[in-house]
PDB file of N, CA and C in Angstrom:
ATOM      1  N   MET Q   1      -1.421 -11.973  -5.933  1.00 50.00           N
ATOM      2  CA  MET Q   1      -0.443 -13.023  -5.792  1.00 50.00           C
ATOM      3  C   MET Q   1      -1.003 -14.311  -6.378  1.00 50.00           C
ATOM      4  N   THR Q   2      -0.132 -15.078  -6.948  1.00 50.00           N
ATOM      5  CA  THR Q   2      -0.505 -16.361  -7.500  1.00 50.00           C
ATOM      6  C   THR Q   2      -0.036 -17.443  -6.544  1.00 50.00           C
ATOM      7  N   ALA Q   3      -0.948 -18.339  -6.156  1.00 51.00           N
ATOM      8  CA  ALA Q   3      -0.607 -19.358  -5.157  1.00 51.00           C
ATOM      9  C   ALA Q   3      -0.522 -20.729  -5.799  1.00 51.00           C
ATOM     10  N   GLY Q   4       0.342 -21.555  -5.242  1.00 46.00           N
ATOM     11  CA  GLY Q   4       0.460 -22.939  -5.674  1.00 46.00           C
ATOM     12  C   GLY Q   4      -0.076 -23.854  -4.593  1.00 46.00           C
ATOM     13  N   THR Q   5       0.435 -25.052  -4.541  1.00 49.00           N
ATOM     14  CA  THR Q   5       0.014 -25.976  -3.493  1.00 49.00           C
ATOM     15  C   THR Q   5       0.718 -25.634  -2.200  1.00 49.00           C
ATOM     16  N   GLU Q   6       0.257 -26.234  -1.108  1.00 53.00           N
ATOM     17  CA  GLU Q   6       0.818 -25.931   0.205  1.00 53.00           C
ATOM     18  C   GLU Q   6       2.308 -26.282   0.239  1.00 53.00           C
ATOM     19  N   GLY Q   7       3.120 -25.397   0.798  1.00 61.00           N
ATOM     20  CA  GLY Q   7       4.553 -25.616   0.895  1.00 61.00           C
ATOM     21  C   GLY Q   7       5.314 -25.045  -0.290  1.00 61.00           C
ATOM     22  N   ASP Q   8       4.638 -24.695  -1.359  1.00 84.00           N
ATOM     23  CA  ASP Q   8       5.286 -24.100  -2.513  1.00 84.00           C
ATOM     24  C   ASP Q   8       5.498 -22.609  -2.279  1.00 84.00           C
ATOM     25  N   TYR Q   9       6.349 -22.043  -3.108  1.00 88.00           N
ATOM     26  CA  TYR Q   9       6.549 -20.606  -3.057  1.00 88.00           C
ATOM     27  C   TYR Q   9       5.449 -19.908  -3.842  1.00 88.00           C
ATOM     28  N   ILE Q  10       5.201 -18.654  -3.482  1.00 87.00           N
ATOM     29  CA  ILE Q  10       4.146 -17.858  -4.107  1.00 87.00           C
ATOM     30  C   ILE Q  10       4.812 -16.704  -4.839  1.00 87.00           C
ATOM     31  N   TYR Q  11       4.379 -16.475  -6.084  1.00 87.00           N
ATOM     32  CA  TYR Q  11       4.921 -15.385  -6.880  1.00 87.00           C
ATOM     33  C   TYR Q  11       4.136 -14.116  -6.591  1.00 87.00           C
ATOM     34  N   ASP Q  12       4.806 -13.087  -6.093  1.00 82.00           N
ATOM     35  CA  ASP Q  12       4.188 -11.796  -5.819  1.00 82.00           C
ATOM     36  C   ASP Q  12       4.321 -10.945  -7.072  1.00 82.00           C
ATOM     37  N   GLU Q  13       3.189 -10.710  -7.739  1.00 82.00           N
ATOM     38  CA  GLU Q  13       3.211  -9.972  -9.004  1.00 82.00           C
ATOM     39  C   GLU Q  13       3.588  -8.511  -8.820  1.00 82.00           C
ATOM     40  N   ALA Q  14       3.294  -7.945  -7.665  1.00 77.00           N
ATOM     41  CA  ALA Q  14       3.609  -6.536  -7.418  1.00 77.00           C
ATOM     42  C   ALA Q  14       5.112  -6.292  -7.329  1.00 77.00           C
ATOM     43  N   SER Q  15       5.825  -7.179  -6.640  1.00 82.00           N
ATOM     44  CA  SER Q  15       7.260  -6.981  -6.463  1.00 82.00           C
ATOM     45  C   SER Q  15       8.108  -7.829  -7.406  1.00 82.00           C
ATOM     46  N   GLY Q  16       7.513  -8.870  -8.010  1.00 86.00           N
ATOM     47  CA  GLY Q  16       8.263  -9.747  -8.897  1.00 86.00           C
ATOM     48  C   GLY Q  16       9.139 -10.737  -8.161  1.00 86.00           C
ATOM     49  N   GLU Q  17       8.815 -11.028  -6.901  1.00 88.00           N
ATOM     50  CA  GLU Q  17       9.617 -11.931  -6.087  1.00 88.00           C
ATOM     51  C   GLU Q  17       8.849 -13.221  -5.798  1.00 88.00           C
ATOM     52  N   TRP Q  18       9.602 -14.287  -5.532  1.00 90.00           N
ATOM     53  CA  TRP Q  18       9.017 -15.538  -5.061  1.00 90.00           C
ATOM     54  C   TRP Q  18       9.114 -15.535  -3.541  1.00 90.00           C
ATOM     55  N   LEU Q  19       7.984 -15.741  -2.869  1.00 88.00           N
ATOM     56  CA  LEU Q  19       7.928 -15.675  -1.413  1.00 88.00           C
ATOM     57  C   LEU Q  19       7.428 -16.990  -0.841  1.00 88.00           C
ATOM     58  N   SER Q  20       7.908 -17.318   0.358  1.00 87.00           N
ATOM     59  CA  SER Q  20       7.343 -18.480   1.052  1.00 87.00           C
ATOM     60  C   SER Q  20       5.952 -18.088   1.540  1.00 87.00           C
ATOM     61  N   PRO Q  21       5.076 -19.067   1.806  1.00 85.00           N
ATOM     62  CA  PRO Q  21       3.724 -18.734   2.283  1.00 85.00           C
ATOM     63  C   PRO Q  21       3.728 -17.876   3.543  1.00 85.00           C
ATOM     64  N   VAL Q  22       4.687 -18.085   4.436  1.00 86.00           N
ATOM     65  CA  VAL Q  22       4.765 -17.294   5.669  1.00 86.00           C
ATOM     66  C   VAL Q  22       5.088 -15.830   5.339  1.00 86.00           C
ATOM     67  N   GLU Q  23       6.049 -15.607   4.431  1.00 86.00           N
ATOM     68  CA  GLU Q  23       6.406 -14.243   4.032  1.00 86.00           C
ATOM     69  C   GLU Q  23       5.245 -13.555   3.324  1.00 86.00           C
ATOM     70  N   ALA Q  24       4.523 -14.307   2.489  1.00 81.00           N
ATOM     71  CA  ALA Q  24       3.381 -13.745   1.769  1.00 81.00           C
ATOM     72  C   ALA Q  24       2.282 -13.321   2.733  1.00 81.00           C
ATOM     73  N   ASP Q  25       2.007 -14.142   3.769  1.00 79.00           N
ATOM     74  CA  ASP Q  25       0.997 -13.785   4.766  1.00 79.00           C
ATOM     75  C   ASP Q  25       1.427 -12.541   5.538  1.00 79.00           C
ATOM     76  N   ALA Q  26       2.702 -12.460   5.899  1.00 78.00           N
ATOM     77  CA  ALA Q  26       3.208 -11.307   6.641  1.00 78.00           C
ATOM     78  C   ALA Q  26       3.100 -10.045   5.804  1.00 78.00           C
ATOM     79  N   ARG Q  27       3.388 -10.151   4.523  1.00 74.00           N
ATOM     80  CA  ARG Q  27       3.310  -8.991   3.644  1.00 74.00           C
ATOM     81  C   ARG Q  27       1.865  -8.552   3.444  1.00 74.00           C
ATOM     82  N   THR Q  28       0.931  -9.497   3.387  1.00 66.00           N
ATOM     83  CA  THR Q  28      -0.479  -9.170   3.236  1.00 66.00           C
ATOM     84  C   THR Q  28      -0.997  -8.446   4.470  1.00 66.00           C
ATOM     85  N   VAL Q  29      -0.609  -8.897   5.638  1.00 59.00           N
ATOM     86  CA  VAL Q  29      -1.040  -8.263   6.884  1.00 59.00           C
ATOM     87  C   VAL Q  29      -0.461  -6.864   7.006  1.00 59.00           C
ATOM     88  N   SER Q  30       0.777  -6.679   6.625  1.00 53.00           N
ATOM     89  CA  SER Q  30       1.426  -5.386   6.792  1.00 53.00           C
ATOM     90  C   SER Q  30       0.906  -4.341   5.816  1.00 53.00           C
ATOM     91  N   THR Q  31       0.292  -4.726   4.701  1.00 55.00           N
ATOM     92  CA  THR Q  31      -0.198  -3.764   3.728  1.00 55.00           C
ATOM     93  C   THR Q  31      -1.636  -3.333   3.994  1.00 55.00           C
ATOM     94  N   ALA Q  32      -2.262  -3.817   5.069  1.00 61.00           N
ATOM     95  CA  ALA Q  32      -3.621  -3.420   5.389  1.00 61.00           C
ATOM     96  C   ALA Q  32      -3.637  -1.945   5.789  1.00 61.00           C
ATOM     97  N   VAL Q  33      -4.628  -1.208   5.295  1.00 75.00           N
ATOM     98  CA  VAL Q  33      -4.732   0.218   5.543  1.00 75.00           C
ATOM     99  C   VAL Q  33      -5.728   0.464   6.671  1.00 75.00           C
ATOM    100  N   ALA Q  34      -5.345   1.245   7.655  1.00 88.00           N
ATOM    101  CA  ALA Q  34      -6.249   1.597   8.750  1.00 88.00           C
ATOM    102  C   ALA Q  34      -6.942   2.910   8.413  1.00 88.00           C
ATOM    103  N   VAL Q  35      -8.261   2.886   8.388  1.00 93.00           N
ATOM    104  CA  VAL Q  35      -9.052   4.080   8.099  1.00 93.00           C
ATOM    105  C   VAL Q  35      -9.702   4.523   9.401  1.00 93.00           C
ATOM    106  N   VAL Q  36      -9.514   5.793   9.762  1.00 95.00           N
ATOM    107  CA  VAL Q  36     -10.090   6.321  10.995  1.00 95.00           C
ATOM    108  C   VAL Q  36     -10.977   7.520  10.677  1.00 95.00           C
ATOM    109  N   ASP Q  37     -12.012   7.711  11.515  1.00 95.00           N
ATOM    110  CA  ASP Q  37     -12.924   8.838  11.317  1.00 95.00           C
ATOM    111  C   ASP Q  37     -12.340  10.107  11.931  1.00 95.00           C
ATOM    112  N   SER Q  38     -13.149  11.151  12.026  1.00 95.00           N
ATOM    113  CA  SER Q  38     -12.667  12.451  12.485  1.00 95.00           C
ATOM    114  C   SER Q  38     -12.206  12.468  13.937  1.00 95.00           C
ATOM    115  N   VAL Q  39     -12.684  11.533  14.761  1.00 96.00           N
ATOM    116  CA  VAL Q  39     -12.286  11.501  16.168  1.00 96.00           C
ATOM    117  C   VAL Q  39     -11.347  10.347  16.492  1.00 96.00           C
ATOM    118  N   GLY Q  40     -10.920   9.594  15.478  1.00 94.00           N
ATOM    119  CA  GLY Q  40      -9.926   8.550  15.678  1.00 94.00           C
ATOM    120  C   GLY Q  40     -10.461   7.143  15.820  1.00 94.00           C
ATOM    121  N   ASN Q  41     -11.767   6.934  15.648  1.00 95.00           N
ATOM    122  CA  ASN Q  41     -12.334   5.585  15.698  1.00 95.00           C
ATOM    123  C   ASN Q  41     -12.009   4.843  14.403  1.00 95.00           C
ATOM    124  N   ALA Q  42     -11.646   3.582  14.514  1.00 94.00           N
ATOM    125  CA  ALA Q  42     -11.340   2.772  13.335  1.00 94.00           C
ATOM    126  C   ALA Q  42     -12.632   2.433  12.597  1.00 94.00           C
ATOM    127  N   LEU Q  43     -12.610   2.560  11.280  1.00 95.00           N
ATOM    128  CA  LEU Q  43     -13.767   2.228  10.449  1.00 95.00           C
ATOM    129  C   LEU Q  43     -13.545   0.890   9.766  1.00 95.00           C
ATOM    130  N   ALA Q  44     -14.654   0.176   9.520  1.00 93.00           N
ATOM    131  CA  ALA Q  44     -14.599  -1.116   8.833  1.00 93.00           C
ATOM    132  C   ALA Q  44     -15.749  -1.187   7.839  1.00 93.00           C
ATOM    133  N   ASP Q  45     -15.657  -2.131   6.907  1.00 92.00           N
ATOM    134  CA  ASP Q  45     -16.749  -2.333   5.950  1.00 92.00           C
ATOM    135  C   ASP Q  45     -18.041  -2.618   6.699  1.00 92.00           C
ATOM    136  N   GLY Q  46     -19.139  -1.977   6.258  1.00 94.00           N
ATOM    137  CA  GLY Q  46     -20.444  -2.217   6.852  1.00 94.00           C
ATOM    138  C   GLY Q  46     -20.803  -1.288   7.995  1.00 94.00           C
ATOM    139  N   ASP Q  47     -19.871  -0.443   8.444  1.00 95.00           N
ATOM    140  CA  ASP Q  47     -20.165   0.496   9.527  1.00 95.00           C
ATOM    141  C   ASP Q  47     -21.138   1.580   9.061  1.00 95.00           C
ATOM    142  N   SER Q  48     -21.792   2.217  10.021  1.00 96.00           N
ATOM    143  CA  SER Q  48     -22.617   3.391   9.758  1.00 96.00           C
ATOM    144  C   SER Q  48     -21.884   4.607  10.278  1.00 96.00           C
ATOM    145  N   VAL Q  49     -21.952   5.698   9.522  1.00 97.00           N
ATOM    146  CA  VAL Q  49     -21.288   6.935   9.911  1.00 97.00           C
ATOM    147  C   VAL Q  49     -22.265   8.093   9.788  1.00 97.00           C
ATOM    148  N   THR Q  50     -21.967   9.176  10.485  1.00 97.00           N
ATOM    149  CA  THR Q  50     -22.755  10.392  10.380  1.00 97.00           C
ATOM    150  C   THR Q  50     -21.842  11.529   9.943  1.00 97.00           C
ATOM    151  N   LEU Q  51     -22.369  12.463   9.164  1.00 97.00           N
ATOM    152  CA  LEU Q  51     -21.579  13.591   8.678  1.00 97.00           C
ATOM    153  C   LEU Q  51     -21.410  14.613   9.786  1.00 97.00           C
ATOM    154  N   ILE Q  52     -20.227  15.212   9.880  1.00 97.00           N
ATOM    155  CA  ILE Q  52     -19.971  16.195  10.928  1.00 97.00           C
ATOM    156  C   ILE Q  52     -20.082  17.624  10.415  1.00 97.00           C
ATOM    157  N   LYS Q  53     -20.276  17.807   9.108  1.00 97.00           N
ATOM    158  CA  LYS Q  53     -20.468  19.145   8.546  1.00 97.00           C
ATOM    159  C   LYS Q  53     -21.250  19.029   7.248  1.00 97.00           C
ATOM    160  N   ASP Q  54     -21.842  20.134   6.806  1.00 97.00           N
ATOM    161  CA  ASP Q  54     -22.559  20.161   5.537  1.00 97.00           C
ATOM    162  C   ASP Q  54     -21.562  19.981   4.401  1.00 97.00           C
ATOM    163  N   LEU Q  55     -21.887  19.092   3.456  1.00 95.00           N
ATOM    164  CA  LEU Q  55     -20.999  18.825   2.329  1.00 95.00           C
ATOM    165  C   LEU Q  55     -21.740  19.052   1.023  1.00 95.00           C
ATOM    166  N   THR Q  56     -21.178  19.872   0.147  1.00 94.00           N
ATOM    167  CA  THR Q  56     -21.726  20.077  -1.187  1.00 94.00           C
ATOM    168  C   THR Q  56     -21.182  18.972  -2.079  1.00 94.00           C
ATOM    169  N   VAL Q  57     -22.072  18.226  -2.725  1.00 91.00           N
ATOM    170  CA  VAL Q  57     -21.670  17.095  -3.555  1.00 91.00           C
ATOM    171  C   VAL Q  57     -21.490  17.581  -4.984  1.00 91.00           C
ATOM    172  N   LYS Q  58     -20.262  17.483  -5.477  1.00 88.00           N
ATOM    173  CA  LYS Q  58     -19.968  17.922  -6.840  1.00 88.00           C
ATOM    174  C   LYS Q  58     -20.670  17.010  -7.835  1.00 88.00           C
ATOM    175  N   GLY Q  59     -21.260  17.587  -8.847  1.00 86.00           N
ATOM    176  CA  GLY Q  59     -21.909  16.813  -9.898  1.00 86.00           C
ATOM    177  C   GLY Q  59     -23.338  16.406  -9.572  1.00 86.00           C
ATOM    178  N   ALA Q  60     -23.745  16.485  -8.321  1.00 86.00           N
ATOM    179  CA  ALA Q  60     -25.102  16.096  -7.945  1.00 86.00           C
ATOM    180  C   ALA Q  60     -25.985  17.320  -7.722  1.00 86.00           C
ATOM    181  N   GLY Q  61     -25.371  18.471  -7.508  1.00 88.00           N
ATOM    182  CA  GLY Q  61     -26.136  19.690  -7.325  1.00 88.00           C
ATOM    183  C   GLY Q  61     -26.939  19.718  -6.037  1.00 88.00           C
ATOM    184  N   GLN Q  62     -26.467  19.048  -5.010  1.00 91.00           N
ATOM    185  CA  GLN Q  62     -27.173  19.075  -3.730  1.00 91.00           C
ATOM    186  C   GLN Q  62     -26.174  19.053  -2.588  1.00 91.00           C
ATOM    187  N   THR Q  63     -26.676  19.355  -1.401  1.00 94.00           N
ATOM    188  CA  THR Q  63     -25.841  19.402  -0.208  1.00 94.00           C
ATOM    189  C   THR Q  63     -26.319  18.354   0.776  1.00 94.00           C
ATOM    190  N   LEU Q  64     -25.379  17.577   1.308  1.00 95.00           N
ATOM    191  CA  LEU Q  64     -25.695  16.630   2.382  1.00 95.00           C
ATOM    192  C   LEU Q  64     -25.523  17.382   3.696  1.00 95.00           C
ATOM    193  N   LYS Q  65     -26.556  17.390   4.510  1.00 96.00           N
ATOM    194  CA  LYS Q  65     -26.557  18.156   5.754  1.00 96.00           C
ATOM    195  C   LYS Q  65     -25.822  17.447   6.873  1.00 96.00           C
ATOM    196  N   ARG Q  66     -25.317  18.229   7.814  1.00 97.00           N
ATOM    197  CA  ARG Q  66     -24.669  17.698   9.004  1.00 97.00           C
ATOM    198  C   ARG Q  66     -25.654  16.823   9.759  1.00 97.00           C
ATOM    199  N   GLY Q  67     -25.188  15.673  10.235  1.00 97.00           N
ATOM    200  CA  GLY Q  67     -26.048  14.745  10.957  1.00 97.00           C
ATOM    201  C   GLY Q  67     -26.665  13.663  10.088  1.00 97.00           C
ATOM    202  N   THR Q  68     -26.478  13.740   8.770  1.00 95.00           N
ATOM    203  CA  THR Q  68     -26.993  12.709   7.873  1.00 95.00           C
ATOM    204  C   THR Q  68     -26.277  11.395   8.154  1.00 95.00           C
ATOM    205  N   VAL Q  69     -27.052  10.322   8.319  1.00 95.00           N
ATOM    206  CA  VAL Q  69     -26.462   9.007   8.595  1.00 95.00           C
ATOM    207  C   VAL Q  69     -26.277   8.266   7.279  1.00 95.00           C
ATOM    208  N   ILE Q  70     -25.070   7.775   7.067  1.00 95.00           N
ATOM    209  CA  ILE Q  70     -24.736   6.962   5.894  1.00 95.00           C
ATOM    210  C   ILE Q  70     -24.506   5.545   6.404  1.00 95.00           C
ATOM    211  N   ARG Q  71     -25.270   4.603   5.896  1.00 94.00           N
ATOM    212  CA  ARG Q  71     -25.188   3.218   6.360  1.00 94.00           C
ATOM    213  C   ARG Q  71     -24.363   2.366   5.391  1.00 94.00           C
ATOM    214  N   SER Q  72     -23.767   1.340   5.923  1.00 93.00           N
ATOM    215  CA  SER Q  72     -23.068   0.316   5.148  1.00 93.00           C
ATOM    216  C   SER Q  72     -21.978   0.900   4.242  1.00 93.00           C
ATOM    217  N   ILE Q  73     -20.950   1.458   4.859  1.00 95.00           N
ATOM    218  CA  ILE Q  73     -19.832   2.004   4.085  1.00 95.00           C
ATOM    219  C   ILE Q  73     -18.915   0.875   3.625  1.00 95.00           C
ATOM    220  N   ARG Q  74     -18.089   1.176   2.622  1.00 94.00           N
ATOM    221  CA  ARG Q  74     -17.079   0.241   2.140  1.00 94.00           C
ATOM    222  C   ARG Q  74     -15.755   0.975   2.084  1.00 94.00           C
ATOM    223  N   LEU Q  75     -14.694   0.308   2.515  1.00 92.00           N
ATOM    224  CA  LEU Q  75     -13.366   0.900   2.461  1.00 92.00           C
ATOM    225  C   LEU Q  75     -12.810   0.747   1.051  1.00 92.00           C
ATOM    226  N   THR Q  76     -12.048   1.734   0.597  1.00 89.00           N
ATOM    227  CA  THR Q  76     -11.551   1.742  -0.779  1.00 89.00           C
ATOM    228  C   THR Q  76     -10.098   1.318  -0.902  1.00 89.00           C
ATOM    229  N   GLY Q  77      -9.391   1.166   0.206  1.00 85.00           N
ATOM    230  CA  GLY Q  77      -7.964   0.881   0.153  1.00 85.00           C
ATOM    231  C   GLY Q  77      -7.137   2.130   0.372  1.00 85.00           C
ATOM    232  N   ASP Q  78      -7.768   3.290   0.263  1.00 89.00           N
ATOM    233  CA  ASP Q  78      -7.129   4.567   0.574  1.00 89.00           C
ATOM    234  C   ASP Q  78      -7.442   4.886   2.033  1.00 89.00           C
ATOM    235  N   ASP Q  79      -6.464   5.408   2.760  1.00 89.00           N
ATOM    236  CA  ASP Q  79      -6.683   5.652   4.188  1.00 89.00           C
ATOM    237  C   ASP Q  79      -7.568   6.865   4.471  1.00 89.00           C
ATOM    238  N   GLN Q  80      -7.938   7.645   3.461  1.00 92.00           N
ATOM    239  CA  GLN Q  80      -8.765   8.825   3.681  1.00 92.00           C
ATOM    240  C   GLN Q  80     -10.099   8.800   2.949  1.00 92.00           C
ATOM    241  N   GLU Q  81     -10.393   7.765   2.164  1.00 94.00           N
ATOM    242  CA  GLU Q  81     -11.642   7.739   1.401  1.00 94.00           C
ATOM    243  C   GLU Q  81     -12.477   6.528   1.750  1.00 94.00           C
ATOM    244  N   ILE Q  82     -13.798   6.734   1.806  1.00 95.00           N
ATOM    245  CA  ILE Q  82     -14.734   5.629   1.994  1.00 95.00           C
ATOM    246  C   ILE Q  82     -15.793   5.718   0.903  1.00 95.00           C
ATOM    247  N   ASP Q  83     -16.215   4.573   0.426  1.00 95.00           N
ATOM    248  CA  ASP Q  83     -17.240   4.475  -0.599  1.00 95.00           C
ATOM    249  C   ASP Q  83     -18.559   4.212   0.110  1.00 95.00           C
ATOM    250  N   CYS Q  84     -19.601   4.940  -0.266  1.00 92.00           N
ATOM    251  CA  CYS Q  84     -20.873   4.759   0.416  1.00 92.00           C
ATOM    252  C   CYS Q  84     -22.028   4.980  -0.553  1.00 92.00           C
ATOM    253  N   ARG Q  85     -23.199   4.638  -0.084  1.00 89.00           N
ATOM    254  CA  ARG Q  85     -24.402   4.742  -0.881  1.00 89.00           C
ATOM    255  C   ARG Q  85     -25.381   5.683  -0.180  1.00 89.00           C
ATOM    256  N   HIS Q  86     -25.995   6.559  -0.937  1.00 90.00           N
ATOM    257  CA  HIS Q  86     -27.023   7.463  -0.424  1.00 90.00           C
ATOM    258  C   HIS Q  86     -28.213   7.326  -1.370  1.00 90.00           C
ATOM    259  N   PRO Q  87     -29.443   7.361  -0.860  1.00 89.00           N
ATOM    260  CA  PRO Q  87     -30.614   7.139  -1.728  1.00 89.00           C
ATOM    261  C   PRO Q  87     -30.690   8.051  -2.953  1.00 89.00           C
ATOM    262  N   SER Q  88     -30.225   9.287  -2.843  1.00 86.00           N
ATOM    263  CA  SER Q  88     -30.348  10.209  -3.972  1.00 86.00           C
ATOM    264  C   SER Q  88     -29.056  10.417  -4.754  1.00 86.00           C
ATOM    265  N   ILE Q  89     -27.940   9.829  -4.280  1.00 89.00           N
ATOM    266  CA  ILE Q  89     -26.645  10.028  -4.941  1.00 89.00           C
ATOM    267  C   ILE Q  89     -25.983   8.671  -5.156  1.00 89.00           C
ATOM    268  N   LYS Q  90     -25.664   8.359  -6.383  1.00 86.00           N
ATOM    269  CA  LYS Q  90     -24.985   7.103  -6.698  1.00 86.00           C
ATOM    270  C   LYS Q  90     -23.478   7.348  -6.766  1.00 86.00           C
ATOM    271  N   GLY Q  91     -22.696   6.361  -6.334  1.00 88.00           N
ATOM    272  CA  GLY Q  91     -21.243   6.459  -6.430  1.00 88.00           C
ATOM    273  C   GLY Q  91     -20.641   7.529  -5.543  1.00 88.00           C
ATOM    274  N   LEU Q  92     -21.120   7.653  -4.328  1.00 92.00           N
ATOM    275  CA  LEU Q  92     -20.651   8.683  -3.406  1.00 92.00           C
ATOM    276  C   LEU Q  92     -19.378   8.225  -2.701  1.00 92.00           C
ATOM    277  N   VAL Q  93     -18.343   9.052  -2.757  1.00 93.00           N
ATOM    278  CA  VAL Q  93     -17.093   8.788  -2.052  1.00 93.00           C
ATOM    279  C   VAL Q  93     -16.864   9.962  -1.106  1.00 93.00           C
ATOM    280  N   LEU Q  94     -16.701   9.650   0.181  1.00 95.00           N
ATOM    281  CA  LEU Q  94     -16.493  10.680   1.195  1.00 95.00           C
ATOM    282  C   LEU Q  94     -15.105  10.566   1.794  1.00 95.00           C
ATOM    283  N   ARG Q  95     -14.598  11.671   2.262  1.00 95.00           N
ATOM    284  CA  ARG Q  95     -13.334  11.663   2.991  1.00 95.00           C
ATOM    285  C   ARG Q  95     -13.633  11.313   4.442  1.00 95.00           C
ATOM    286  N   ALA Q  96     -12.772  10.505   5.030  1.00 96.00           N
ATOM    287  CA  ALA Q  96     -12.986  10.016   6.393  1.00 96.00           C
ATOM    288  C   ALA Q  96     -12.929  11.140   7.420  1.00 96.00           C
ATOM    289  N   GLU Q  97     -12.292  12.256   7.107  1.00 96.00           N
ATOM    290  CA  GLU Q  97     -12.185  13.349   8.063  1.00 96.00           C
ATOM    291  C   GLU Q  97     -13.508  14.079   8.277  1.00 96.00           C
ATOM    292  N   PHE Q  98     -14.515  13.827   7.415  1.00 97.00           N
ATOM    293  CA  PHE Q  98     -15.806  14.495   7.541  1.00 97.00           C
ATOM    294  C   PHE Q  98     -16.897  13.597   8.119  1.00 97.00           C
ATOM    295  N   VAL Q  99     -16.540  12.431   8.613  1.00 97.00           N
ATOM    296  CA  VAL Q  99     -17.538  11.514   9.169  1.00 97.00           C
ATOM    297  C   VAL Q  99     -17.139  11.080  10.584  1.00 97.00           C
ATOM    298  N   ARG Q 100     -18.139  10.610  11.321  1.00 97.00           N
ATOM    299  CA  ARG Q 100     -17.927  10.073  12.662  1.00 97.00           C
ATOM    300  C   ARG Q 100     -18.697   8.769  12.751  1.00 97.00           C
ATOM    301  N   LYS Q 101     -18.078   7.760  13.317  1.00 96.00           N
ATOM    302  CA  LYS Q 101     -18.701   6.450  13.442  1.00 96.00           C
ATOM    303  C   LYS Q 101     -19.884   6.530  14.399  1.00 96.00           C
ATOM    304  N   VAL Q 102     -20.988   5.876  14.019  1.00 93.00           N
ATOM    305  CA  VAL Q 102     -22.201   5.867  14.852  1.00 93.00           C
ATOM    306  C   VAL Q 102     -22.101   4.755  15.874  1.00 93.00           C
TER     307      VAL Q 102
END
C-alpha cells in the first residue's frame, strides 16, 4: 500500500481501491495468517520447534531425525510453511504439521 499524509486516503495496490486509513488498518489486520503447529499451538517469528517425525530432505541427501530442535523460525505468509535454518541445510522450509512448539 502507498501511504500519504495523515487523514489522506491510501491506495491499495492489490485491490486498486482508495481506502481511508481506518479501512486500510482493518484490512491489514484481517489478512494476517495464523500458523499453528501439529498440536494447535500458534507459531510466531523467532520460536523454536522440534520435529515430530523423521523427515527426508529433498536435494540435501540427508534425514532430519525426530526430536531435532530448530531454532529461530520465520513465518512465510503461508499458513502451512515455515522457513528455518539448520547448520547443515540452507534454505530449509518445513510444513507446520511436522513440528511442535518447544
